[in-house]
Each structure stands twice: as structure tokens, then as C-alpha cells.
Amino acid sequence: MDSPTEARPILLIDDVPENLAFISEGLKLRGYQVRVASSGPEGLAAAQETPPGLILLDITMPGMDGFEVCGLLKAIPNLADVPVIFMSGRNEVVDKTQAFALGGVDYLQRPFRLEELALRVKHQFGLAALQAQLRDKNRSLGLALEEAKILNRELVRINERLRISEDLQGHFLATMRGVINNPLTAIIGLADNIHQGGGSLDQARSLASLISGEAFHLDFQIRNIFAAADLEAGTCTPKVAHVDVGSILAEIAGAFARAADSRSIRLVLMQGPEHGALTFGTDAEMMRTVLANLIANAITFSPAGGEVRIGATLRGSALAVEIQDGGIGIRAEDQALIFDRFRTVETGTTSDHQGPGLGLAITRALMDLLGGKIEVDSVLGQGARFTCTFPEFNVMDETSTSSFAGNLFIFDSPKEL
Amino acid sequence: MVPPTPKLPTHVLNPGMLFAHHEEYVISTLLGSCIAVCLWDSRLRIGGMNHFMLPLWQGRGLPTPRYGNIAIEKLIGNLASMGSRKEDLVAKVFGGANVVNYSPGLFPVGTRNIALADEALTAHGIPILAKEVGGTRAMKIEFNTRTGTVILRLVAKGQGVPASLPDVRPR
């Protein structure tokens, strides 16, 4: 602070009126603001009311002397850093020592010339300004360090996630072999059985039914793999049409009826054709893939004899589809992980049901493409409810306006680049 | 006014996707904080565009072109599969507007998207011929894959960047 007028005021504490007048006049002439107090308690009160930039403190005062005032000042948090210059007519080493020990920054031996006082005051203000700058620098350095730490932690987390993703990919390939090989082996074996003949027609029928079930499962998994590949390529564009939600749900429920029946699981459709038409603007194929995966999971993770409830309702202009199972549920800490690719969460007895762990990653990526969201609500041991919210899609207008998720924009005139 | 080109086949590019074609196409997209990188092969006169929402895929979910680091690699890959050489590619970069009062990280997502596009293209040595990024207004662009030209319309003043365009949540 070069200009003294910008500084905070100087507080002058002295019991001798002539000293107060003489010093304050001299400092005011040099551009400083000066406030005066004629006793220790008065000075303390003034300092607390408006924290000064500097305190000139007489040592020898009746009642509370300068040392006591200084000790009290240093105990007040927002005043502790205000520099104190002691003034005294006493020339004892012990006084000077105590003055500095109490936190004084300077000691002026009376009598002194005003020029000397002014120079020392200026010096102290200069130091204070440098200290303030240093504090600011330190604070921003501290902040930068804090940010660097946060970024570093984030980097460590990302690295870990990428490493896990790589590991999972390796695991995925191993799982895929099982996912494709096991049903294929079963299909070939069962088909051979029929082919070699010998059994009754009923036996052949039940074998064919098993083949059909295995083939359906295989087909579903392979479709998922292709869906993931398409999503990663980024080339599948939603084909928006008016979709009959009820018949899509009924169709999926029909397709999974056999899988559900085999474990006596009831599929309860709360939105079927009998509930009246519910048509909605979205991509039918993407919606089908999303819901088929969620329903397949719900069946897989439900206990035998359980129930999977599927409901669809319009919420404003959005469509919410809920799929509730009565299964083992998902631990709170696993609920964010289940959407990662190749990730299957171990929760006890499900290892015989493990697929490649693509379903929910596909589901989330498809919901992203459709501009919707998917949420999971689950308490361990009490089933899980997945809710997909589909926004109504409009067809983009190709002229001067465009719509996206129901917003209409008007554009300025174009420029060519 | 630039005359409309009604005869050309048009592809409307949605957020998180990409499109490249060896024939003449007009690729149209609407951008808020998202970035669209248009890549054009000056030798073969073919091109493609991506439209990414977040800068980096961080190992969660599928690595789709919703993320800048995936979207730029995939687009270069798509053009390479049509015979493009990287040294013939040029880029035009659009979008990255900042939604007012919406900055979940240290920098708004628009700003981070712009930085990602710059770094990725520079790393591939692909020159950026035109760049209209940042600001607070959404825009619509139309990219001609044969000529490499882009027609840009800013959303009229006062509309800002709608928060619903698109719903970007870092994960």
C-alpha cells in the first residue's frame, strides 16, 4: 500500500493529551487517518469497533499500562495481527525486551522526532502490505494444491476404473465362450437325440421344447452382443415412430413366458392391450431391447415361484416403465456398478445365472441415446425396481426451426464455413 | 441467405452418435454444450461428423461415441475404412456452449469438450480449418460430406442454451 490514505486508520493510545494532539496532527499531515484513545480500555474498545491498520501504544499509562493493553490485543483473533509500535520515555532494556516479547513490532524511544515516527509507520505499513500479499499468494497456492489433489485422486480413480474395465473385458471373453458354447452344446446334443429316433413323439416334443428354450437364450445373448457393438460404433440412429407400448410389453412377456414358467415365476403385466392403447413416440426396437433386458434380469434374479411386475404410465410427456422383481435385491454400493459393461455383481447364489454382463450397460447406453434415464431402487433382500423414463421423441423439422425433446428453437440467419 | 439444398439426402445426427458416408450427404445436428467434429477428406471428398456430450469415457458403461475420446477415434476409423488417409483429413469444430449456472466440475462441460477436441485432433495431426465454439448460444449446423462446407445457424439471441439440450450428467 503505497498511498497511506488507502490504509486502515492508525490507532493512537496515549494518556497525555499533548502527545495525542502532536502525533495525530503530524500523521494526518502525512495523509494518514488517525483515531485517538486516552487510555488502555478506551483504546481496546476503539480497536474492537474498527480494527486499525497499526497501533501506536504508550507504555506508561495510569491504570492499564501499554504492556497489558498489548497482551489483551493479541488475544483478540481479528486484532492479533495488527502491528503495535510501543512508545516510551523509559530507556530500560527490560522494557524493550518485554515490548518485543509481547508481539510489538517496534519501540520508539521518547523524545522522538515526527519524521522518525512517520518513517517507522510507513515501514510498518509496507511490511503489512507485503504480508497481506504473501497471505493471498499462500491462500491461492493452497487452493491450487487442493485442486491438484482432487484432480489427482480423480485420475487415480479413473485409472483404476479403466484397469477394471480391461480386466472385465478379459473375463467377458471367457464368459462369452460359456454363453455361446453351453446352449450350442445342449442344442446339438438334444437335436442328435431326436435325430437318432427311438423315443416317442411326446419325448421328441419335449426335447424340441428344450432346444427352443436354449436357442431363444442364445439368440437373446447374441442380439445383445450386436446391440453393444452397434452402440459402440455409434451408428444406430433412433427411428422414431408411434409405438404401441402395451403390445411391445405383451410381446416381450410372451417371449419370456417359457423362461418364467420353467421356474414358476408369474409375469404380471399392468399395461397390456386390455388396459387400452398407450402409444408413444420413440424407437420401438431400442425400447424393446431395453425392456427385454430388464425383464430377463428380473426373471433371472427372482426366486422360483416369485412374481415380476411390469407397469407403464405416462408422466407428463414422458413414459415411465417400471419392472419390479421379488429377488435378492442389489446392495446400495453395487447399484452404480451394475451399469458397467461386463459387470455382474456377486450376491450369493446367482452364479448359475450369470450372463456376460452386457444387458444393463446396453440398457443405459440405449436410454442415453433416447435422451431418457434409468434408475434402480432396491434394498438388499427386498427385490429391485428398475424405472426407465422415455422422453417423447419428435421428428426434427428440417427448416429454420428444430425441436429436441419438445424444445423449439428459432435460429439467426446462417453463415457458411 | 444460403439457398436450401432439398435434393440432397439428409442425415439428422443425434447426440452421442456419428455418421460418415462416401456419398454426398447433408449431416445436420443441434448443439448445446456438446461438440460436433466434422472431418473431411480433401482427396476423396468424403466426410463424417460426430456429436459427443462428455469429454472422456472413464471406463464406465459402454465406450460409445457419447464420449469425445471415443467419438473422435471412431470417426477417424470410419473414414479410414472408406479409404481415407489421416494426412488428407481436415476438421471443423462446433459447439461447446456453456449453460449458465451449470458447472459441476472445475470447468464447465462445454469448455472441457472444446479442450478435448483440440487435443485429440492435434494429437492426430489433423488441422482445424474452422472453429465456432464456446459462447452461450446453441447452434444448428449442416455439413456437406462432398464439399466439406458447413452452414451454421446460431439460436436466436435470448434463448441461451436450454438445460434440457441435452441432459449431460457426468458419470
Tab-separated table of C-alpha atoms in Angstrom, chain A residues 159-358:
chain	number	residue	atom	x	y	z
A	159	ASN	CA	-7.043	-45.343	-13.892
A	160	GLU	CA	-8.456	-47.926	-11.549
A	161	ARG	CA	-11.745	-47.980	-13.423
A	162	LEU	CA	-10.005	-48.370	-16.780
A	163	ARG	CA	-7.904	-51.197	-15.370
A	164	ILE	CA	-11.023	-52.897	-14.019
A	165	SER	CA	-12.730	-52.384	-17.372
A	166	GLU	CA	-9.807	-54.100	-19.098
A	167	ASP	CA	-9.908	-56.971	-16.610
A	168	LEU	CA	-13.628	-57.312	-17.089
A	169	GLN	CA	-13.152	-57.423	-20.840
A	170	GLY	CA	-10.827	-60.391	-20.449
A	171	HIS	CA	-13.319	-62.006	-18.132
A	172	PHE	CA	-16.059	-61.216	-20.657
A	173	LEU	CA	-14.388	-63.206	-23.420
A	174	ALA	CA	-14.163	-66.205	-21.139
A	175	THR	CA	-17.798	-65.813	-20.152
A	176	MET	CA	-18.873	-65.401	-23.770
A	177	ARG	CA	-17.442	-68.760	-24.625
A	178	GLY	CA	-19.700	-70.266	-21.990
A	179	VAL	CA	-22.680	-68.199	-23.035
A	180	ILE	CA	-22.413	-69.418	-26.627
A	181	ASN	CA	-20.921	-72.872	-26.143
A	182	ASN	CA	-23.213	-74.187	-23.435
A	183	PRO	CA	-26.523	-73.639	-25.237
A	184	LEU	CA	-24.984	-74.774	-28.524
A	185	THR	CA	-23.697	-77.980	-26.974
A	186	ALA	CA	-27.119	-78.565	-25.483
A	187	ILE	CA	-28.866	-77.842	-28.777
A	188	ILE	CA	-26.599	-80.183	-30.714
A	189	GLY	CA	-26.958	-82.939	-28.130
A	190	LEU	CA	-30.733	-82.625	-27.953
A	191	ALA	CA	-31.105	-82.449	-31.722
A	192	ASP	CA	-28.929	-85.573	-32.106
A	193	ASN	CA	-31.184	-87.304	-29.630
A	194	ILE	CA	-34.249	-86.586	-31.742
A	195	HIS	CA	-32.422	-87.387	-34.935
A	196	GLN	CA	-31.367	-90.827	-33.730
A	197	GLY	CA	-35.019	-91.509	-33.016
A	198	GLY	CA	-36.272	-94.280	-30.788
A	199	GLY	CA	-38.289	-92.119	-28.452
A	200	SER	CA	-41.968	-91.363	-28.580
A	201	LEU	CA	-43.421	-88.323	-30.233
A	202	ASP	CA	-44.032	-86.794	-26.795
A	203	GLN	CA	-40.374	-87.247	-25.919
A	204	ALA	CA	-39.377	-85.611	-29.182
A	205	ARG	CA	-41.743	-82.744	-28.414
A	206	SER	CA	-40.236	-82.115	-25.021
A	207	LEU	CA	-36.723	-82.300	-26.472
A	208	ALA	CA	-37.740	-79.805	-29.146
A	209	SER	CA	-39.112	-77.559	-26.440
A	210	LEU	CA	-35.756	-77.668	-24.636
A	211	ILE	CA	-33.967	-76.890	-27.893
A	212	SER	CA	-36.264	-73.967	-28.475
A	213	GLY	CA	-35.551	-72.621	-24.997
A	214	GLU	CA	-31.792	-72.901	-25.411
A	215	ALA	CA	-31.958	-71.358	-28.868
A	216	PHE	CA	-34.036	-68.463	-27.558
A	217	HIS	CA	-31.475	-67.789	-24.844
A	218	LEU	CA	-28.619	-67.953	-27.332
A	219	ASP	CA	-30.446	-65.668	-29.741
A	220	PHE	CA	-31.070	-63.149	-26.943
A	221	GLN	CA	-27.402	-63.097	-25.905
A	222	ILE	CA	-26.179	-62.720	-29.459
A	223	ARG	CA	-28.610	-59.881	-30.116
A	224	ASN	CA	-27.179	-58.166	-27.034
A	225	ILE	CA	-23.648	-58.538	-28.341
A	226	PHE	CA	-24.670	-56.993	-31.649
A	227	ALA	CA	-26.541	-54.236	-29.835
A	228	ALA	CA	-23.402	-53.430	-27.813
A	229	ALA	CA	-21.302	-53.419	-30.985
A	230	ASP	CA	-23.780	-51.071	-32.710
A	231	LEU	CA	-23.842	-48.790	-29.699
A	232	GLU	CA	-20.066	-48.639	-29.518
A	233	ALA	CA	-19.933	-47.884	-33.249
A	234	GLY	CA	-22.360	-45.030	-32.635
A	235	THR	CA	-24.142	-45.562	-35.889
A	236	CYS	CA	-27.568	-46.700	-34.707
A	237	THR	CA	-29.983	-43.826	-35.015
A	238	PRO	CA	-33.337	-43.905	-33.284
A	239	LYS	CA	-36.122	-44.493	-35.794
A	240	VAL	CA	-38.956	-42.631	-34.225
A	241	ALA	CA	-42.485	-43.879	-34.710
A	242	HIS	CA	-45.688	-44.122	-32.754
A	243	VAL	CA	-45.100	-47.213	-30.708
A	244	ASP	CA	-47.826	-49.272	-29.077
A	245	VAL	CA	-46.265	-49.761	-25.649
A	246	GLY	CA	-48.817	-52.344	-24.497
A	247	SER	CA	-48.180	-54.692	-27.373
A	248	ILE	CA	-44.385	-54.374	-27.013
A	249	LEU	CA	-44.655	-55.367	-23.366
A	250	ALA	CA	-47.029	-58.219	-24.194
A	251	GLU	CA	-44.687	-59.399	-26.934
A	252	ILE	CA	-41.667	-59.452	-24.578
A	253	ALA	CA	-43.675	-61.148	-21.838
A	254	GLY	CA	-44.731	-63.757	-24.414
A	255	ALA	CA	-41.156	-64.339	-25.487
A	256	PHE	CA	-40.003	-64.845	-21.909
A	257	ALA	CA	-43.035	-66.863	-20.835
A	258	ARG	CA	-41.186	-70.144	-21.175
A	259	ALA	CA	-38.207	-68.947	-19.122
A	260	ALA	CA	-40.585	-67.646	-16.457
A	261	ASP	CA	-42.751	-70.773	-16.444
A	262	SER	CA	-39.775	-73.050	-16.033
A	263	ARG	CA	-39.244	-71.524	-12.600
A	264	SER	CA	-42.921	-70.849	-11.845
A	265	ILE	CA	-42.418	-67.108	-11.959
A	266	ARG	CA	-45.506	-65.051	-12.709
A	267	LEU	CA	-45.138	-62.173	-15.168
A	268	VAL	CA	-47.747	-59.577	-14.226
A	269	LEU	CA	-48.387	-57.018	-16.950
A	270	MET	CA	-50.028	-53.936	-15.572
A	271	GLN	CA	-50.129	-52.413	-19.053
A	272	GLY	CA	-51.383	-54.840	-21.609
A	273	PRO	CA	-53.621	-54.437	-24.627
A	274	GLU	CA	-56.595	-54.928	-22.318
A	275	HIS	CA	-55.679	-51.720	-20.475
A	276	GLY	CA	-56.333	-49.664	-23.577
A	277	ALA	CA	-53.898	-48.329	-26.117
A	278	LEU	CA	-50.816	-46.448	-24.928
A	279	THR	CA	-48.953	-45.124	-27.921
A	280	PHE	CA	-45.748	-43.169	-27.599
A	281	GLY	CA	-43.199	-41.569	-29.931
A	282	THR	CA	-39.909	-43.442	-29.596
A	283	ASP	CA	-37.764	-46.090	-31.260
A	284	ALA	CA	-39.608	-49.401	-30.973
A	285	GLU	CA	-36.537	-51.602	-31.399
A	286	MET	CA	-34.490	-49.739	-28.788
A	287	MET	CA	-37.377	-49.771	-26.352
A	288	ARG	CA	-37.805	-53.489	-26.951
A	289	THR	CA	-34.111	-54.196	-26.268
A	290	VAL	CA	-34.159	-52.115	-23.070
A	291	LEU	CA	-37.279	-53.731	-21.665
A	292	ALA	CA	-36.365	-57.267	-22.764
A	293	ASN	CA	-33.069	-56.990	-20.881
A	294	LEU	CA	-34.715	-55.652	-17.748
A	295	ILE	CA	-37.409	-58.330	-17.836
A	296	ALA	CA	-34.825	-61.051	-18.493
A	297	ASN	CA	-32.831	-59.846	-15.480
A	298	ALA	CA	-35.944	-59.653	-13.319
A	299	ILE	CA	-36.779	-63.280	-14.148
A	300	THR	CA	-33.184	-64.406	-13.602
A	301	PHE	CA	-32.913	-62.817	-10.188
A	302	SER	CA	-36.363	-63.714	-8.898
A	303	PRO	CA	-36.748	-66.762	-6.666
A	304	ALA	CA	-38.721	-69.696	-8.045
A	305	GLY	CA	-42.433	-69.090	-7.600
A	306	GLY	CA	-41.882	-65.319	-7.448
A	307	GLU	CA	-43.505	-62.524	-9.326
A	308	VAL	CA	-42.259	-59.906	-11.809
A	309	ARG	CA	-44.475	-56.870	-12.157
A	310	ILE	CA	-44.299	-54.701	-15.246
A	311	GLY	CA	-46.096	-51.378	-15.410
A	312	ALA	CA	-46.148	-48.432	-17.786
A	313	THR	CA	-47.561	-44.988	-17.113
A	314	LEU	CA	-47.420	-41.606	-18.775
A	315	ARG	CA	-45.808	-38.969	-16.552
A	316	GLY	CA	-46.397	-35.658	-18.232
A	317	SER	CA	-44.936	-36.031	-21.693
A	318	ALA	CA	-42.645	-38.880	-20.627
A	319	LEU	CA	-43.308	-42.586	-20.388
A	320	ALA	CA	-42.217	-44.434	-17.270
A	321	VAL	CA	-41.878	-48.199	-17.407
A	322	GLU	CA	-41.306	-49.981	-14.111
A	323	ILE	CA	-40.107	-53.517	-13.701
A	324	GLN	CA	-40.245	-54.886	-10.190
A	325	ASP	CA	-38.846	-58.230	-9.139
A	326	GLY	CA	-39.043	-60.040	-5.820
A	327	GLY	CA	-35.463	-61.214	-5.904
A	328	ILE	CA	-32.374	-60.830	-3.824
A	329	GLY	CA	-32.054	-57.106	-4.449
A	330	ILE	CA	-28.907	-55.075	-5.043
A	331	ARG	CA	-26.571	-53.713	-2.389
A	332	ALA	CA	-26.524	-49.920	-2.300
A	333	GLU	CA	-22.795	-49.866	-3.103
A	334	ASP	CA	-23.367	-52.091	-6.145
A	335	GLN	CA	-26.179	-50.038	-7.627
A	336	ALA	CA	-23.870	-47.753	-9.597
A	337	LEU	CA	-21.642	-50.638	-10.730
A	338	ILE	CA	-24.331	-52.785	-12.326
A	339	PHE	CA	-24.489	-50.494	-15.365
A	340	ASP	CA	-20.812	-51.051	-16.173
A	341	ARG	CA	-20.108	-53.318	-19.091
A	342	PHE	CA	-19.175	-56.931	-18.447
A	343	ARG	CA	-20.030	-56.410	-14.814
A	344	THR	CA	-22.023	-58.945	-12.908
A	345	VAL	CA	-22.341	-58.410	-9.210
A	346	GLU	CA	-21.914	-61.408	-6.965
A	347	THR	CA	-24.740	-61.588	-4.483
A	348	GLY	CA	-24.584	-65.117	-3.237
A	349	THR	CA	-26.470	-67.725	-5.192
A	350	THR	CA	-26.673	-66.239	-8.666
A	351	SER	CA	-23.559	-67.593	-10.285
A	352	ASP	CA	-25.534	-70.189	-12.230
A	353	HIS	CA	-27.407	-67.359	-13.913
A	354	GLN	CA	-24.505	-65.232	-14.980
A	355	GLY	CA	-24.582	-63.877	-18.473
A	356	PRO	CA	-21.800	-61.819	-19.973
A	357	GLY	CA	-22.870	-58.700	-18.076
A	358	LEU	CA	-23.812	-56.608	-21.066
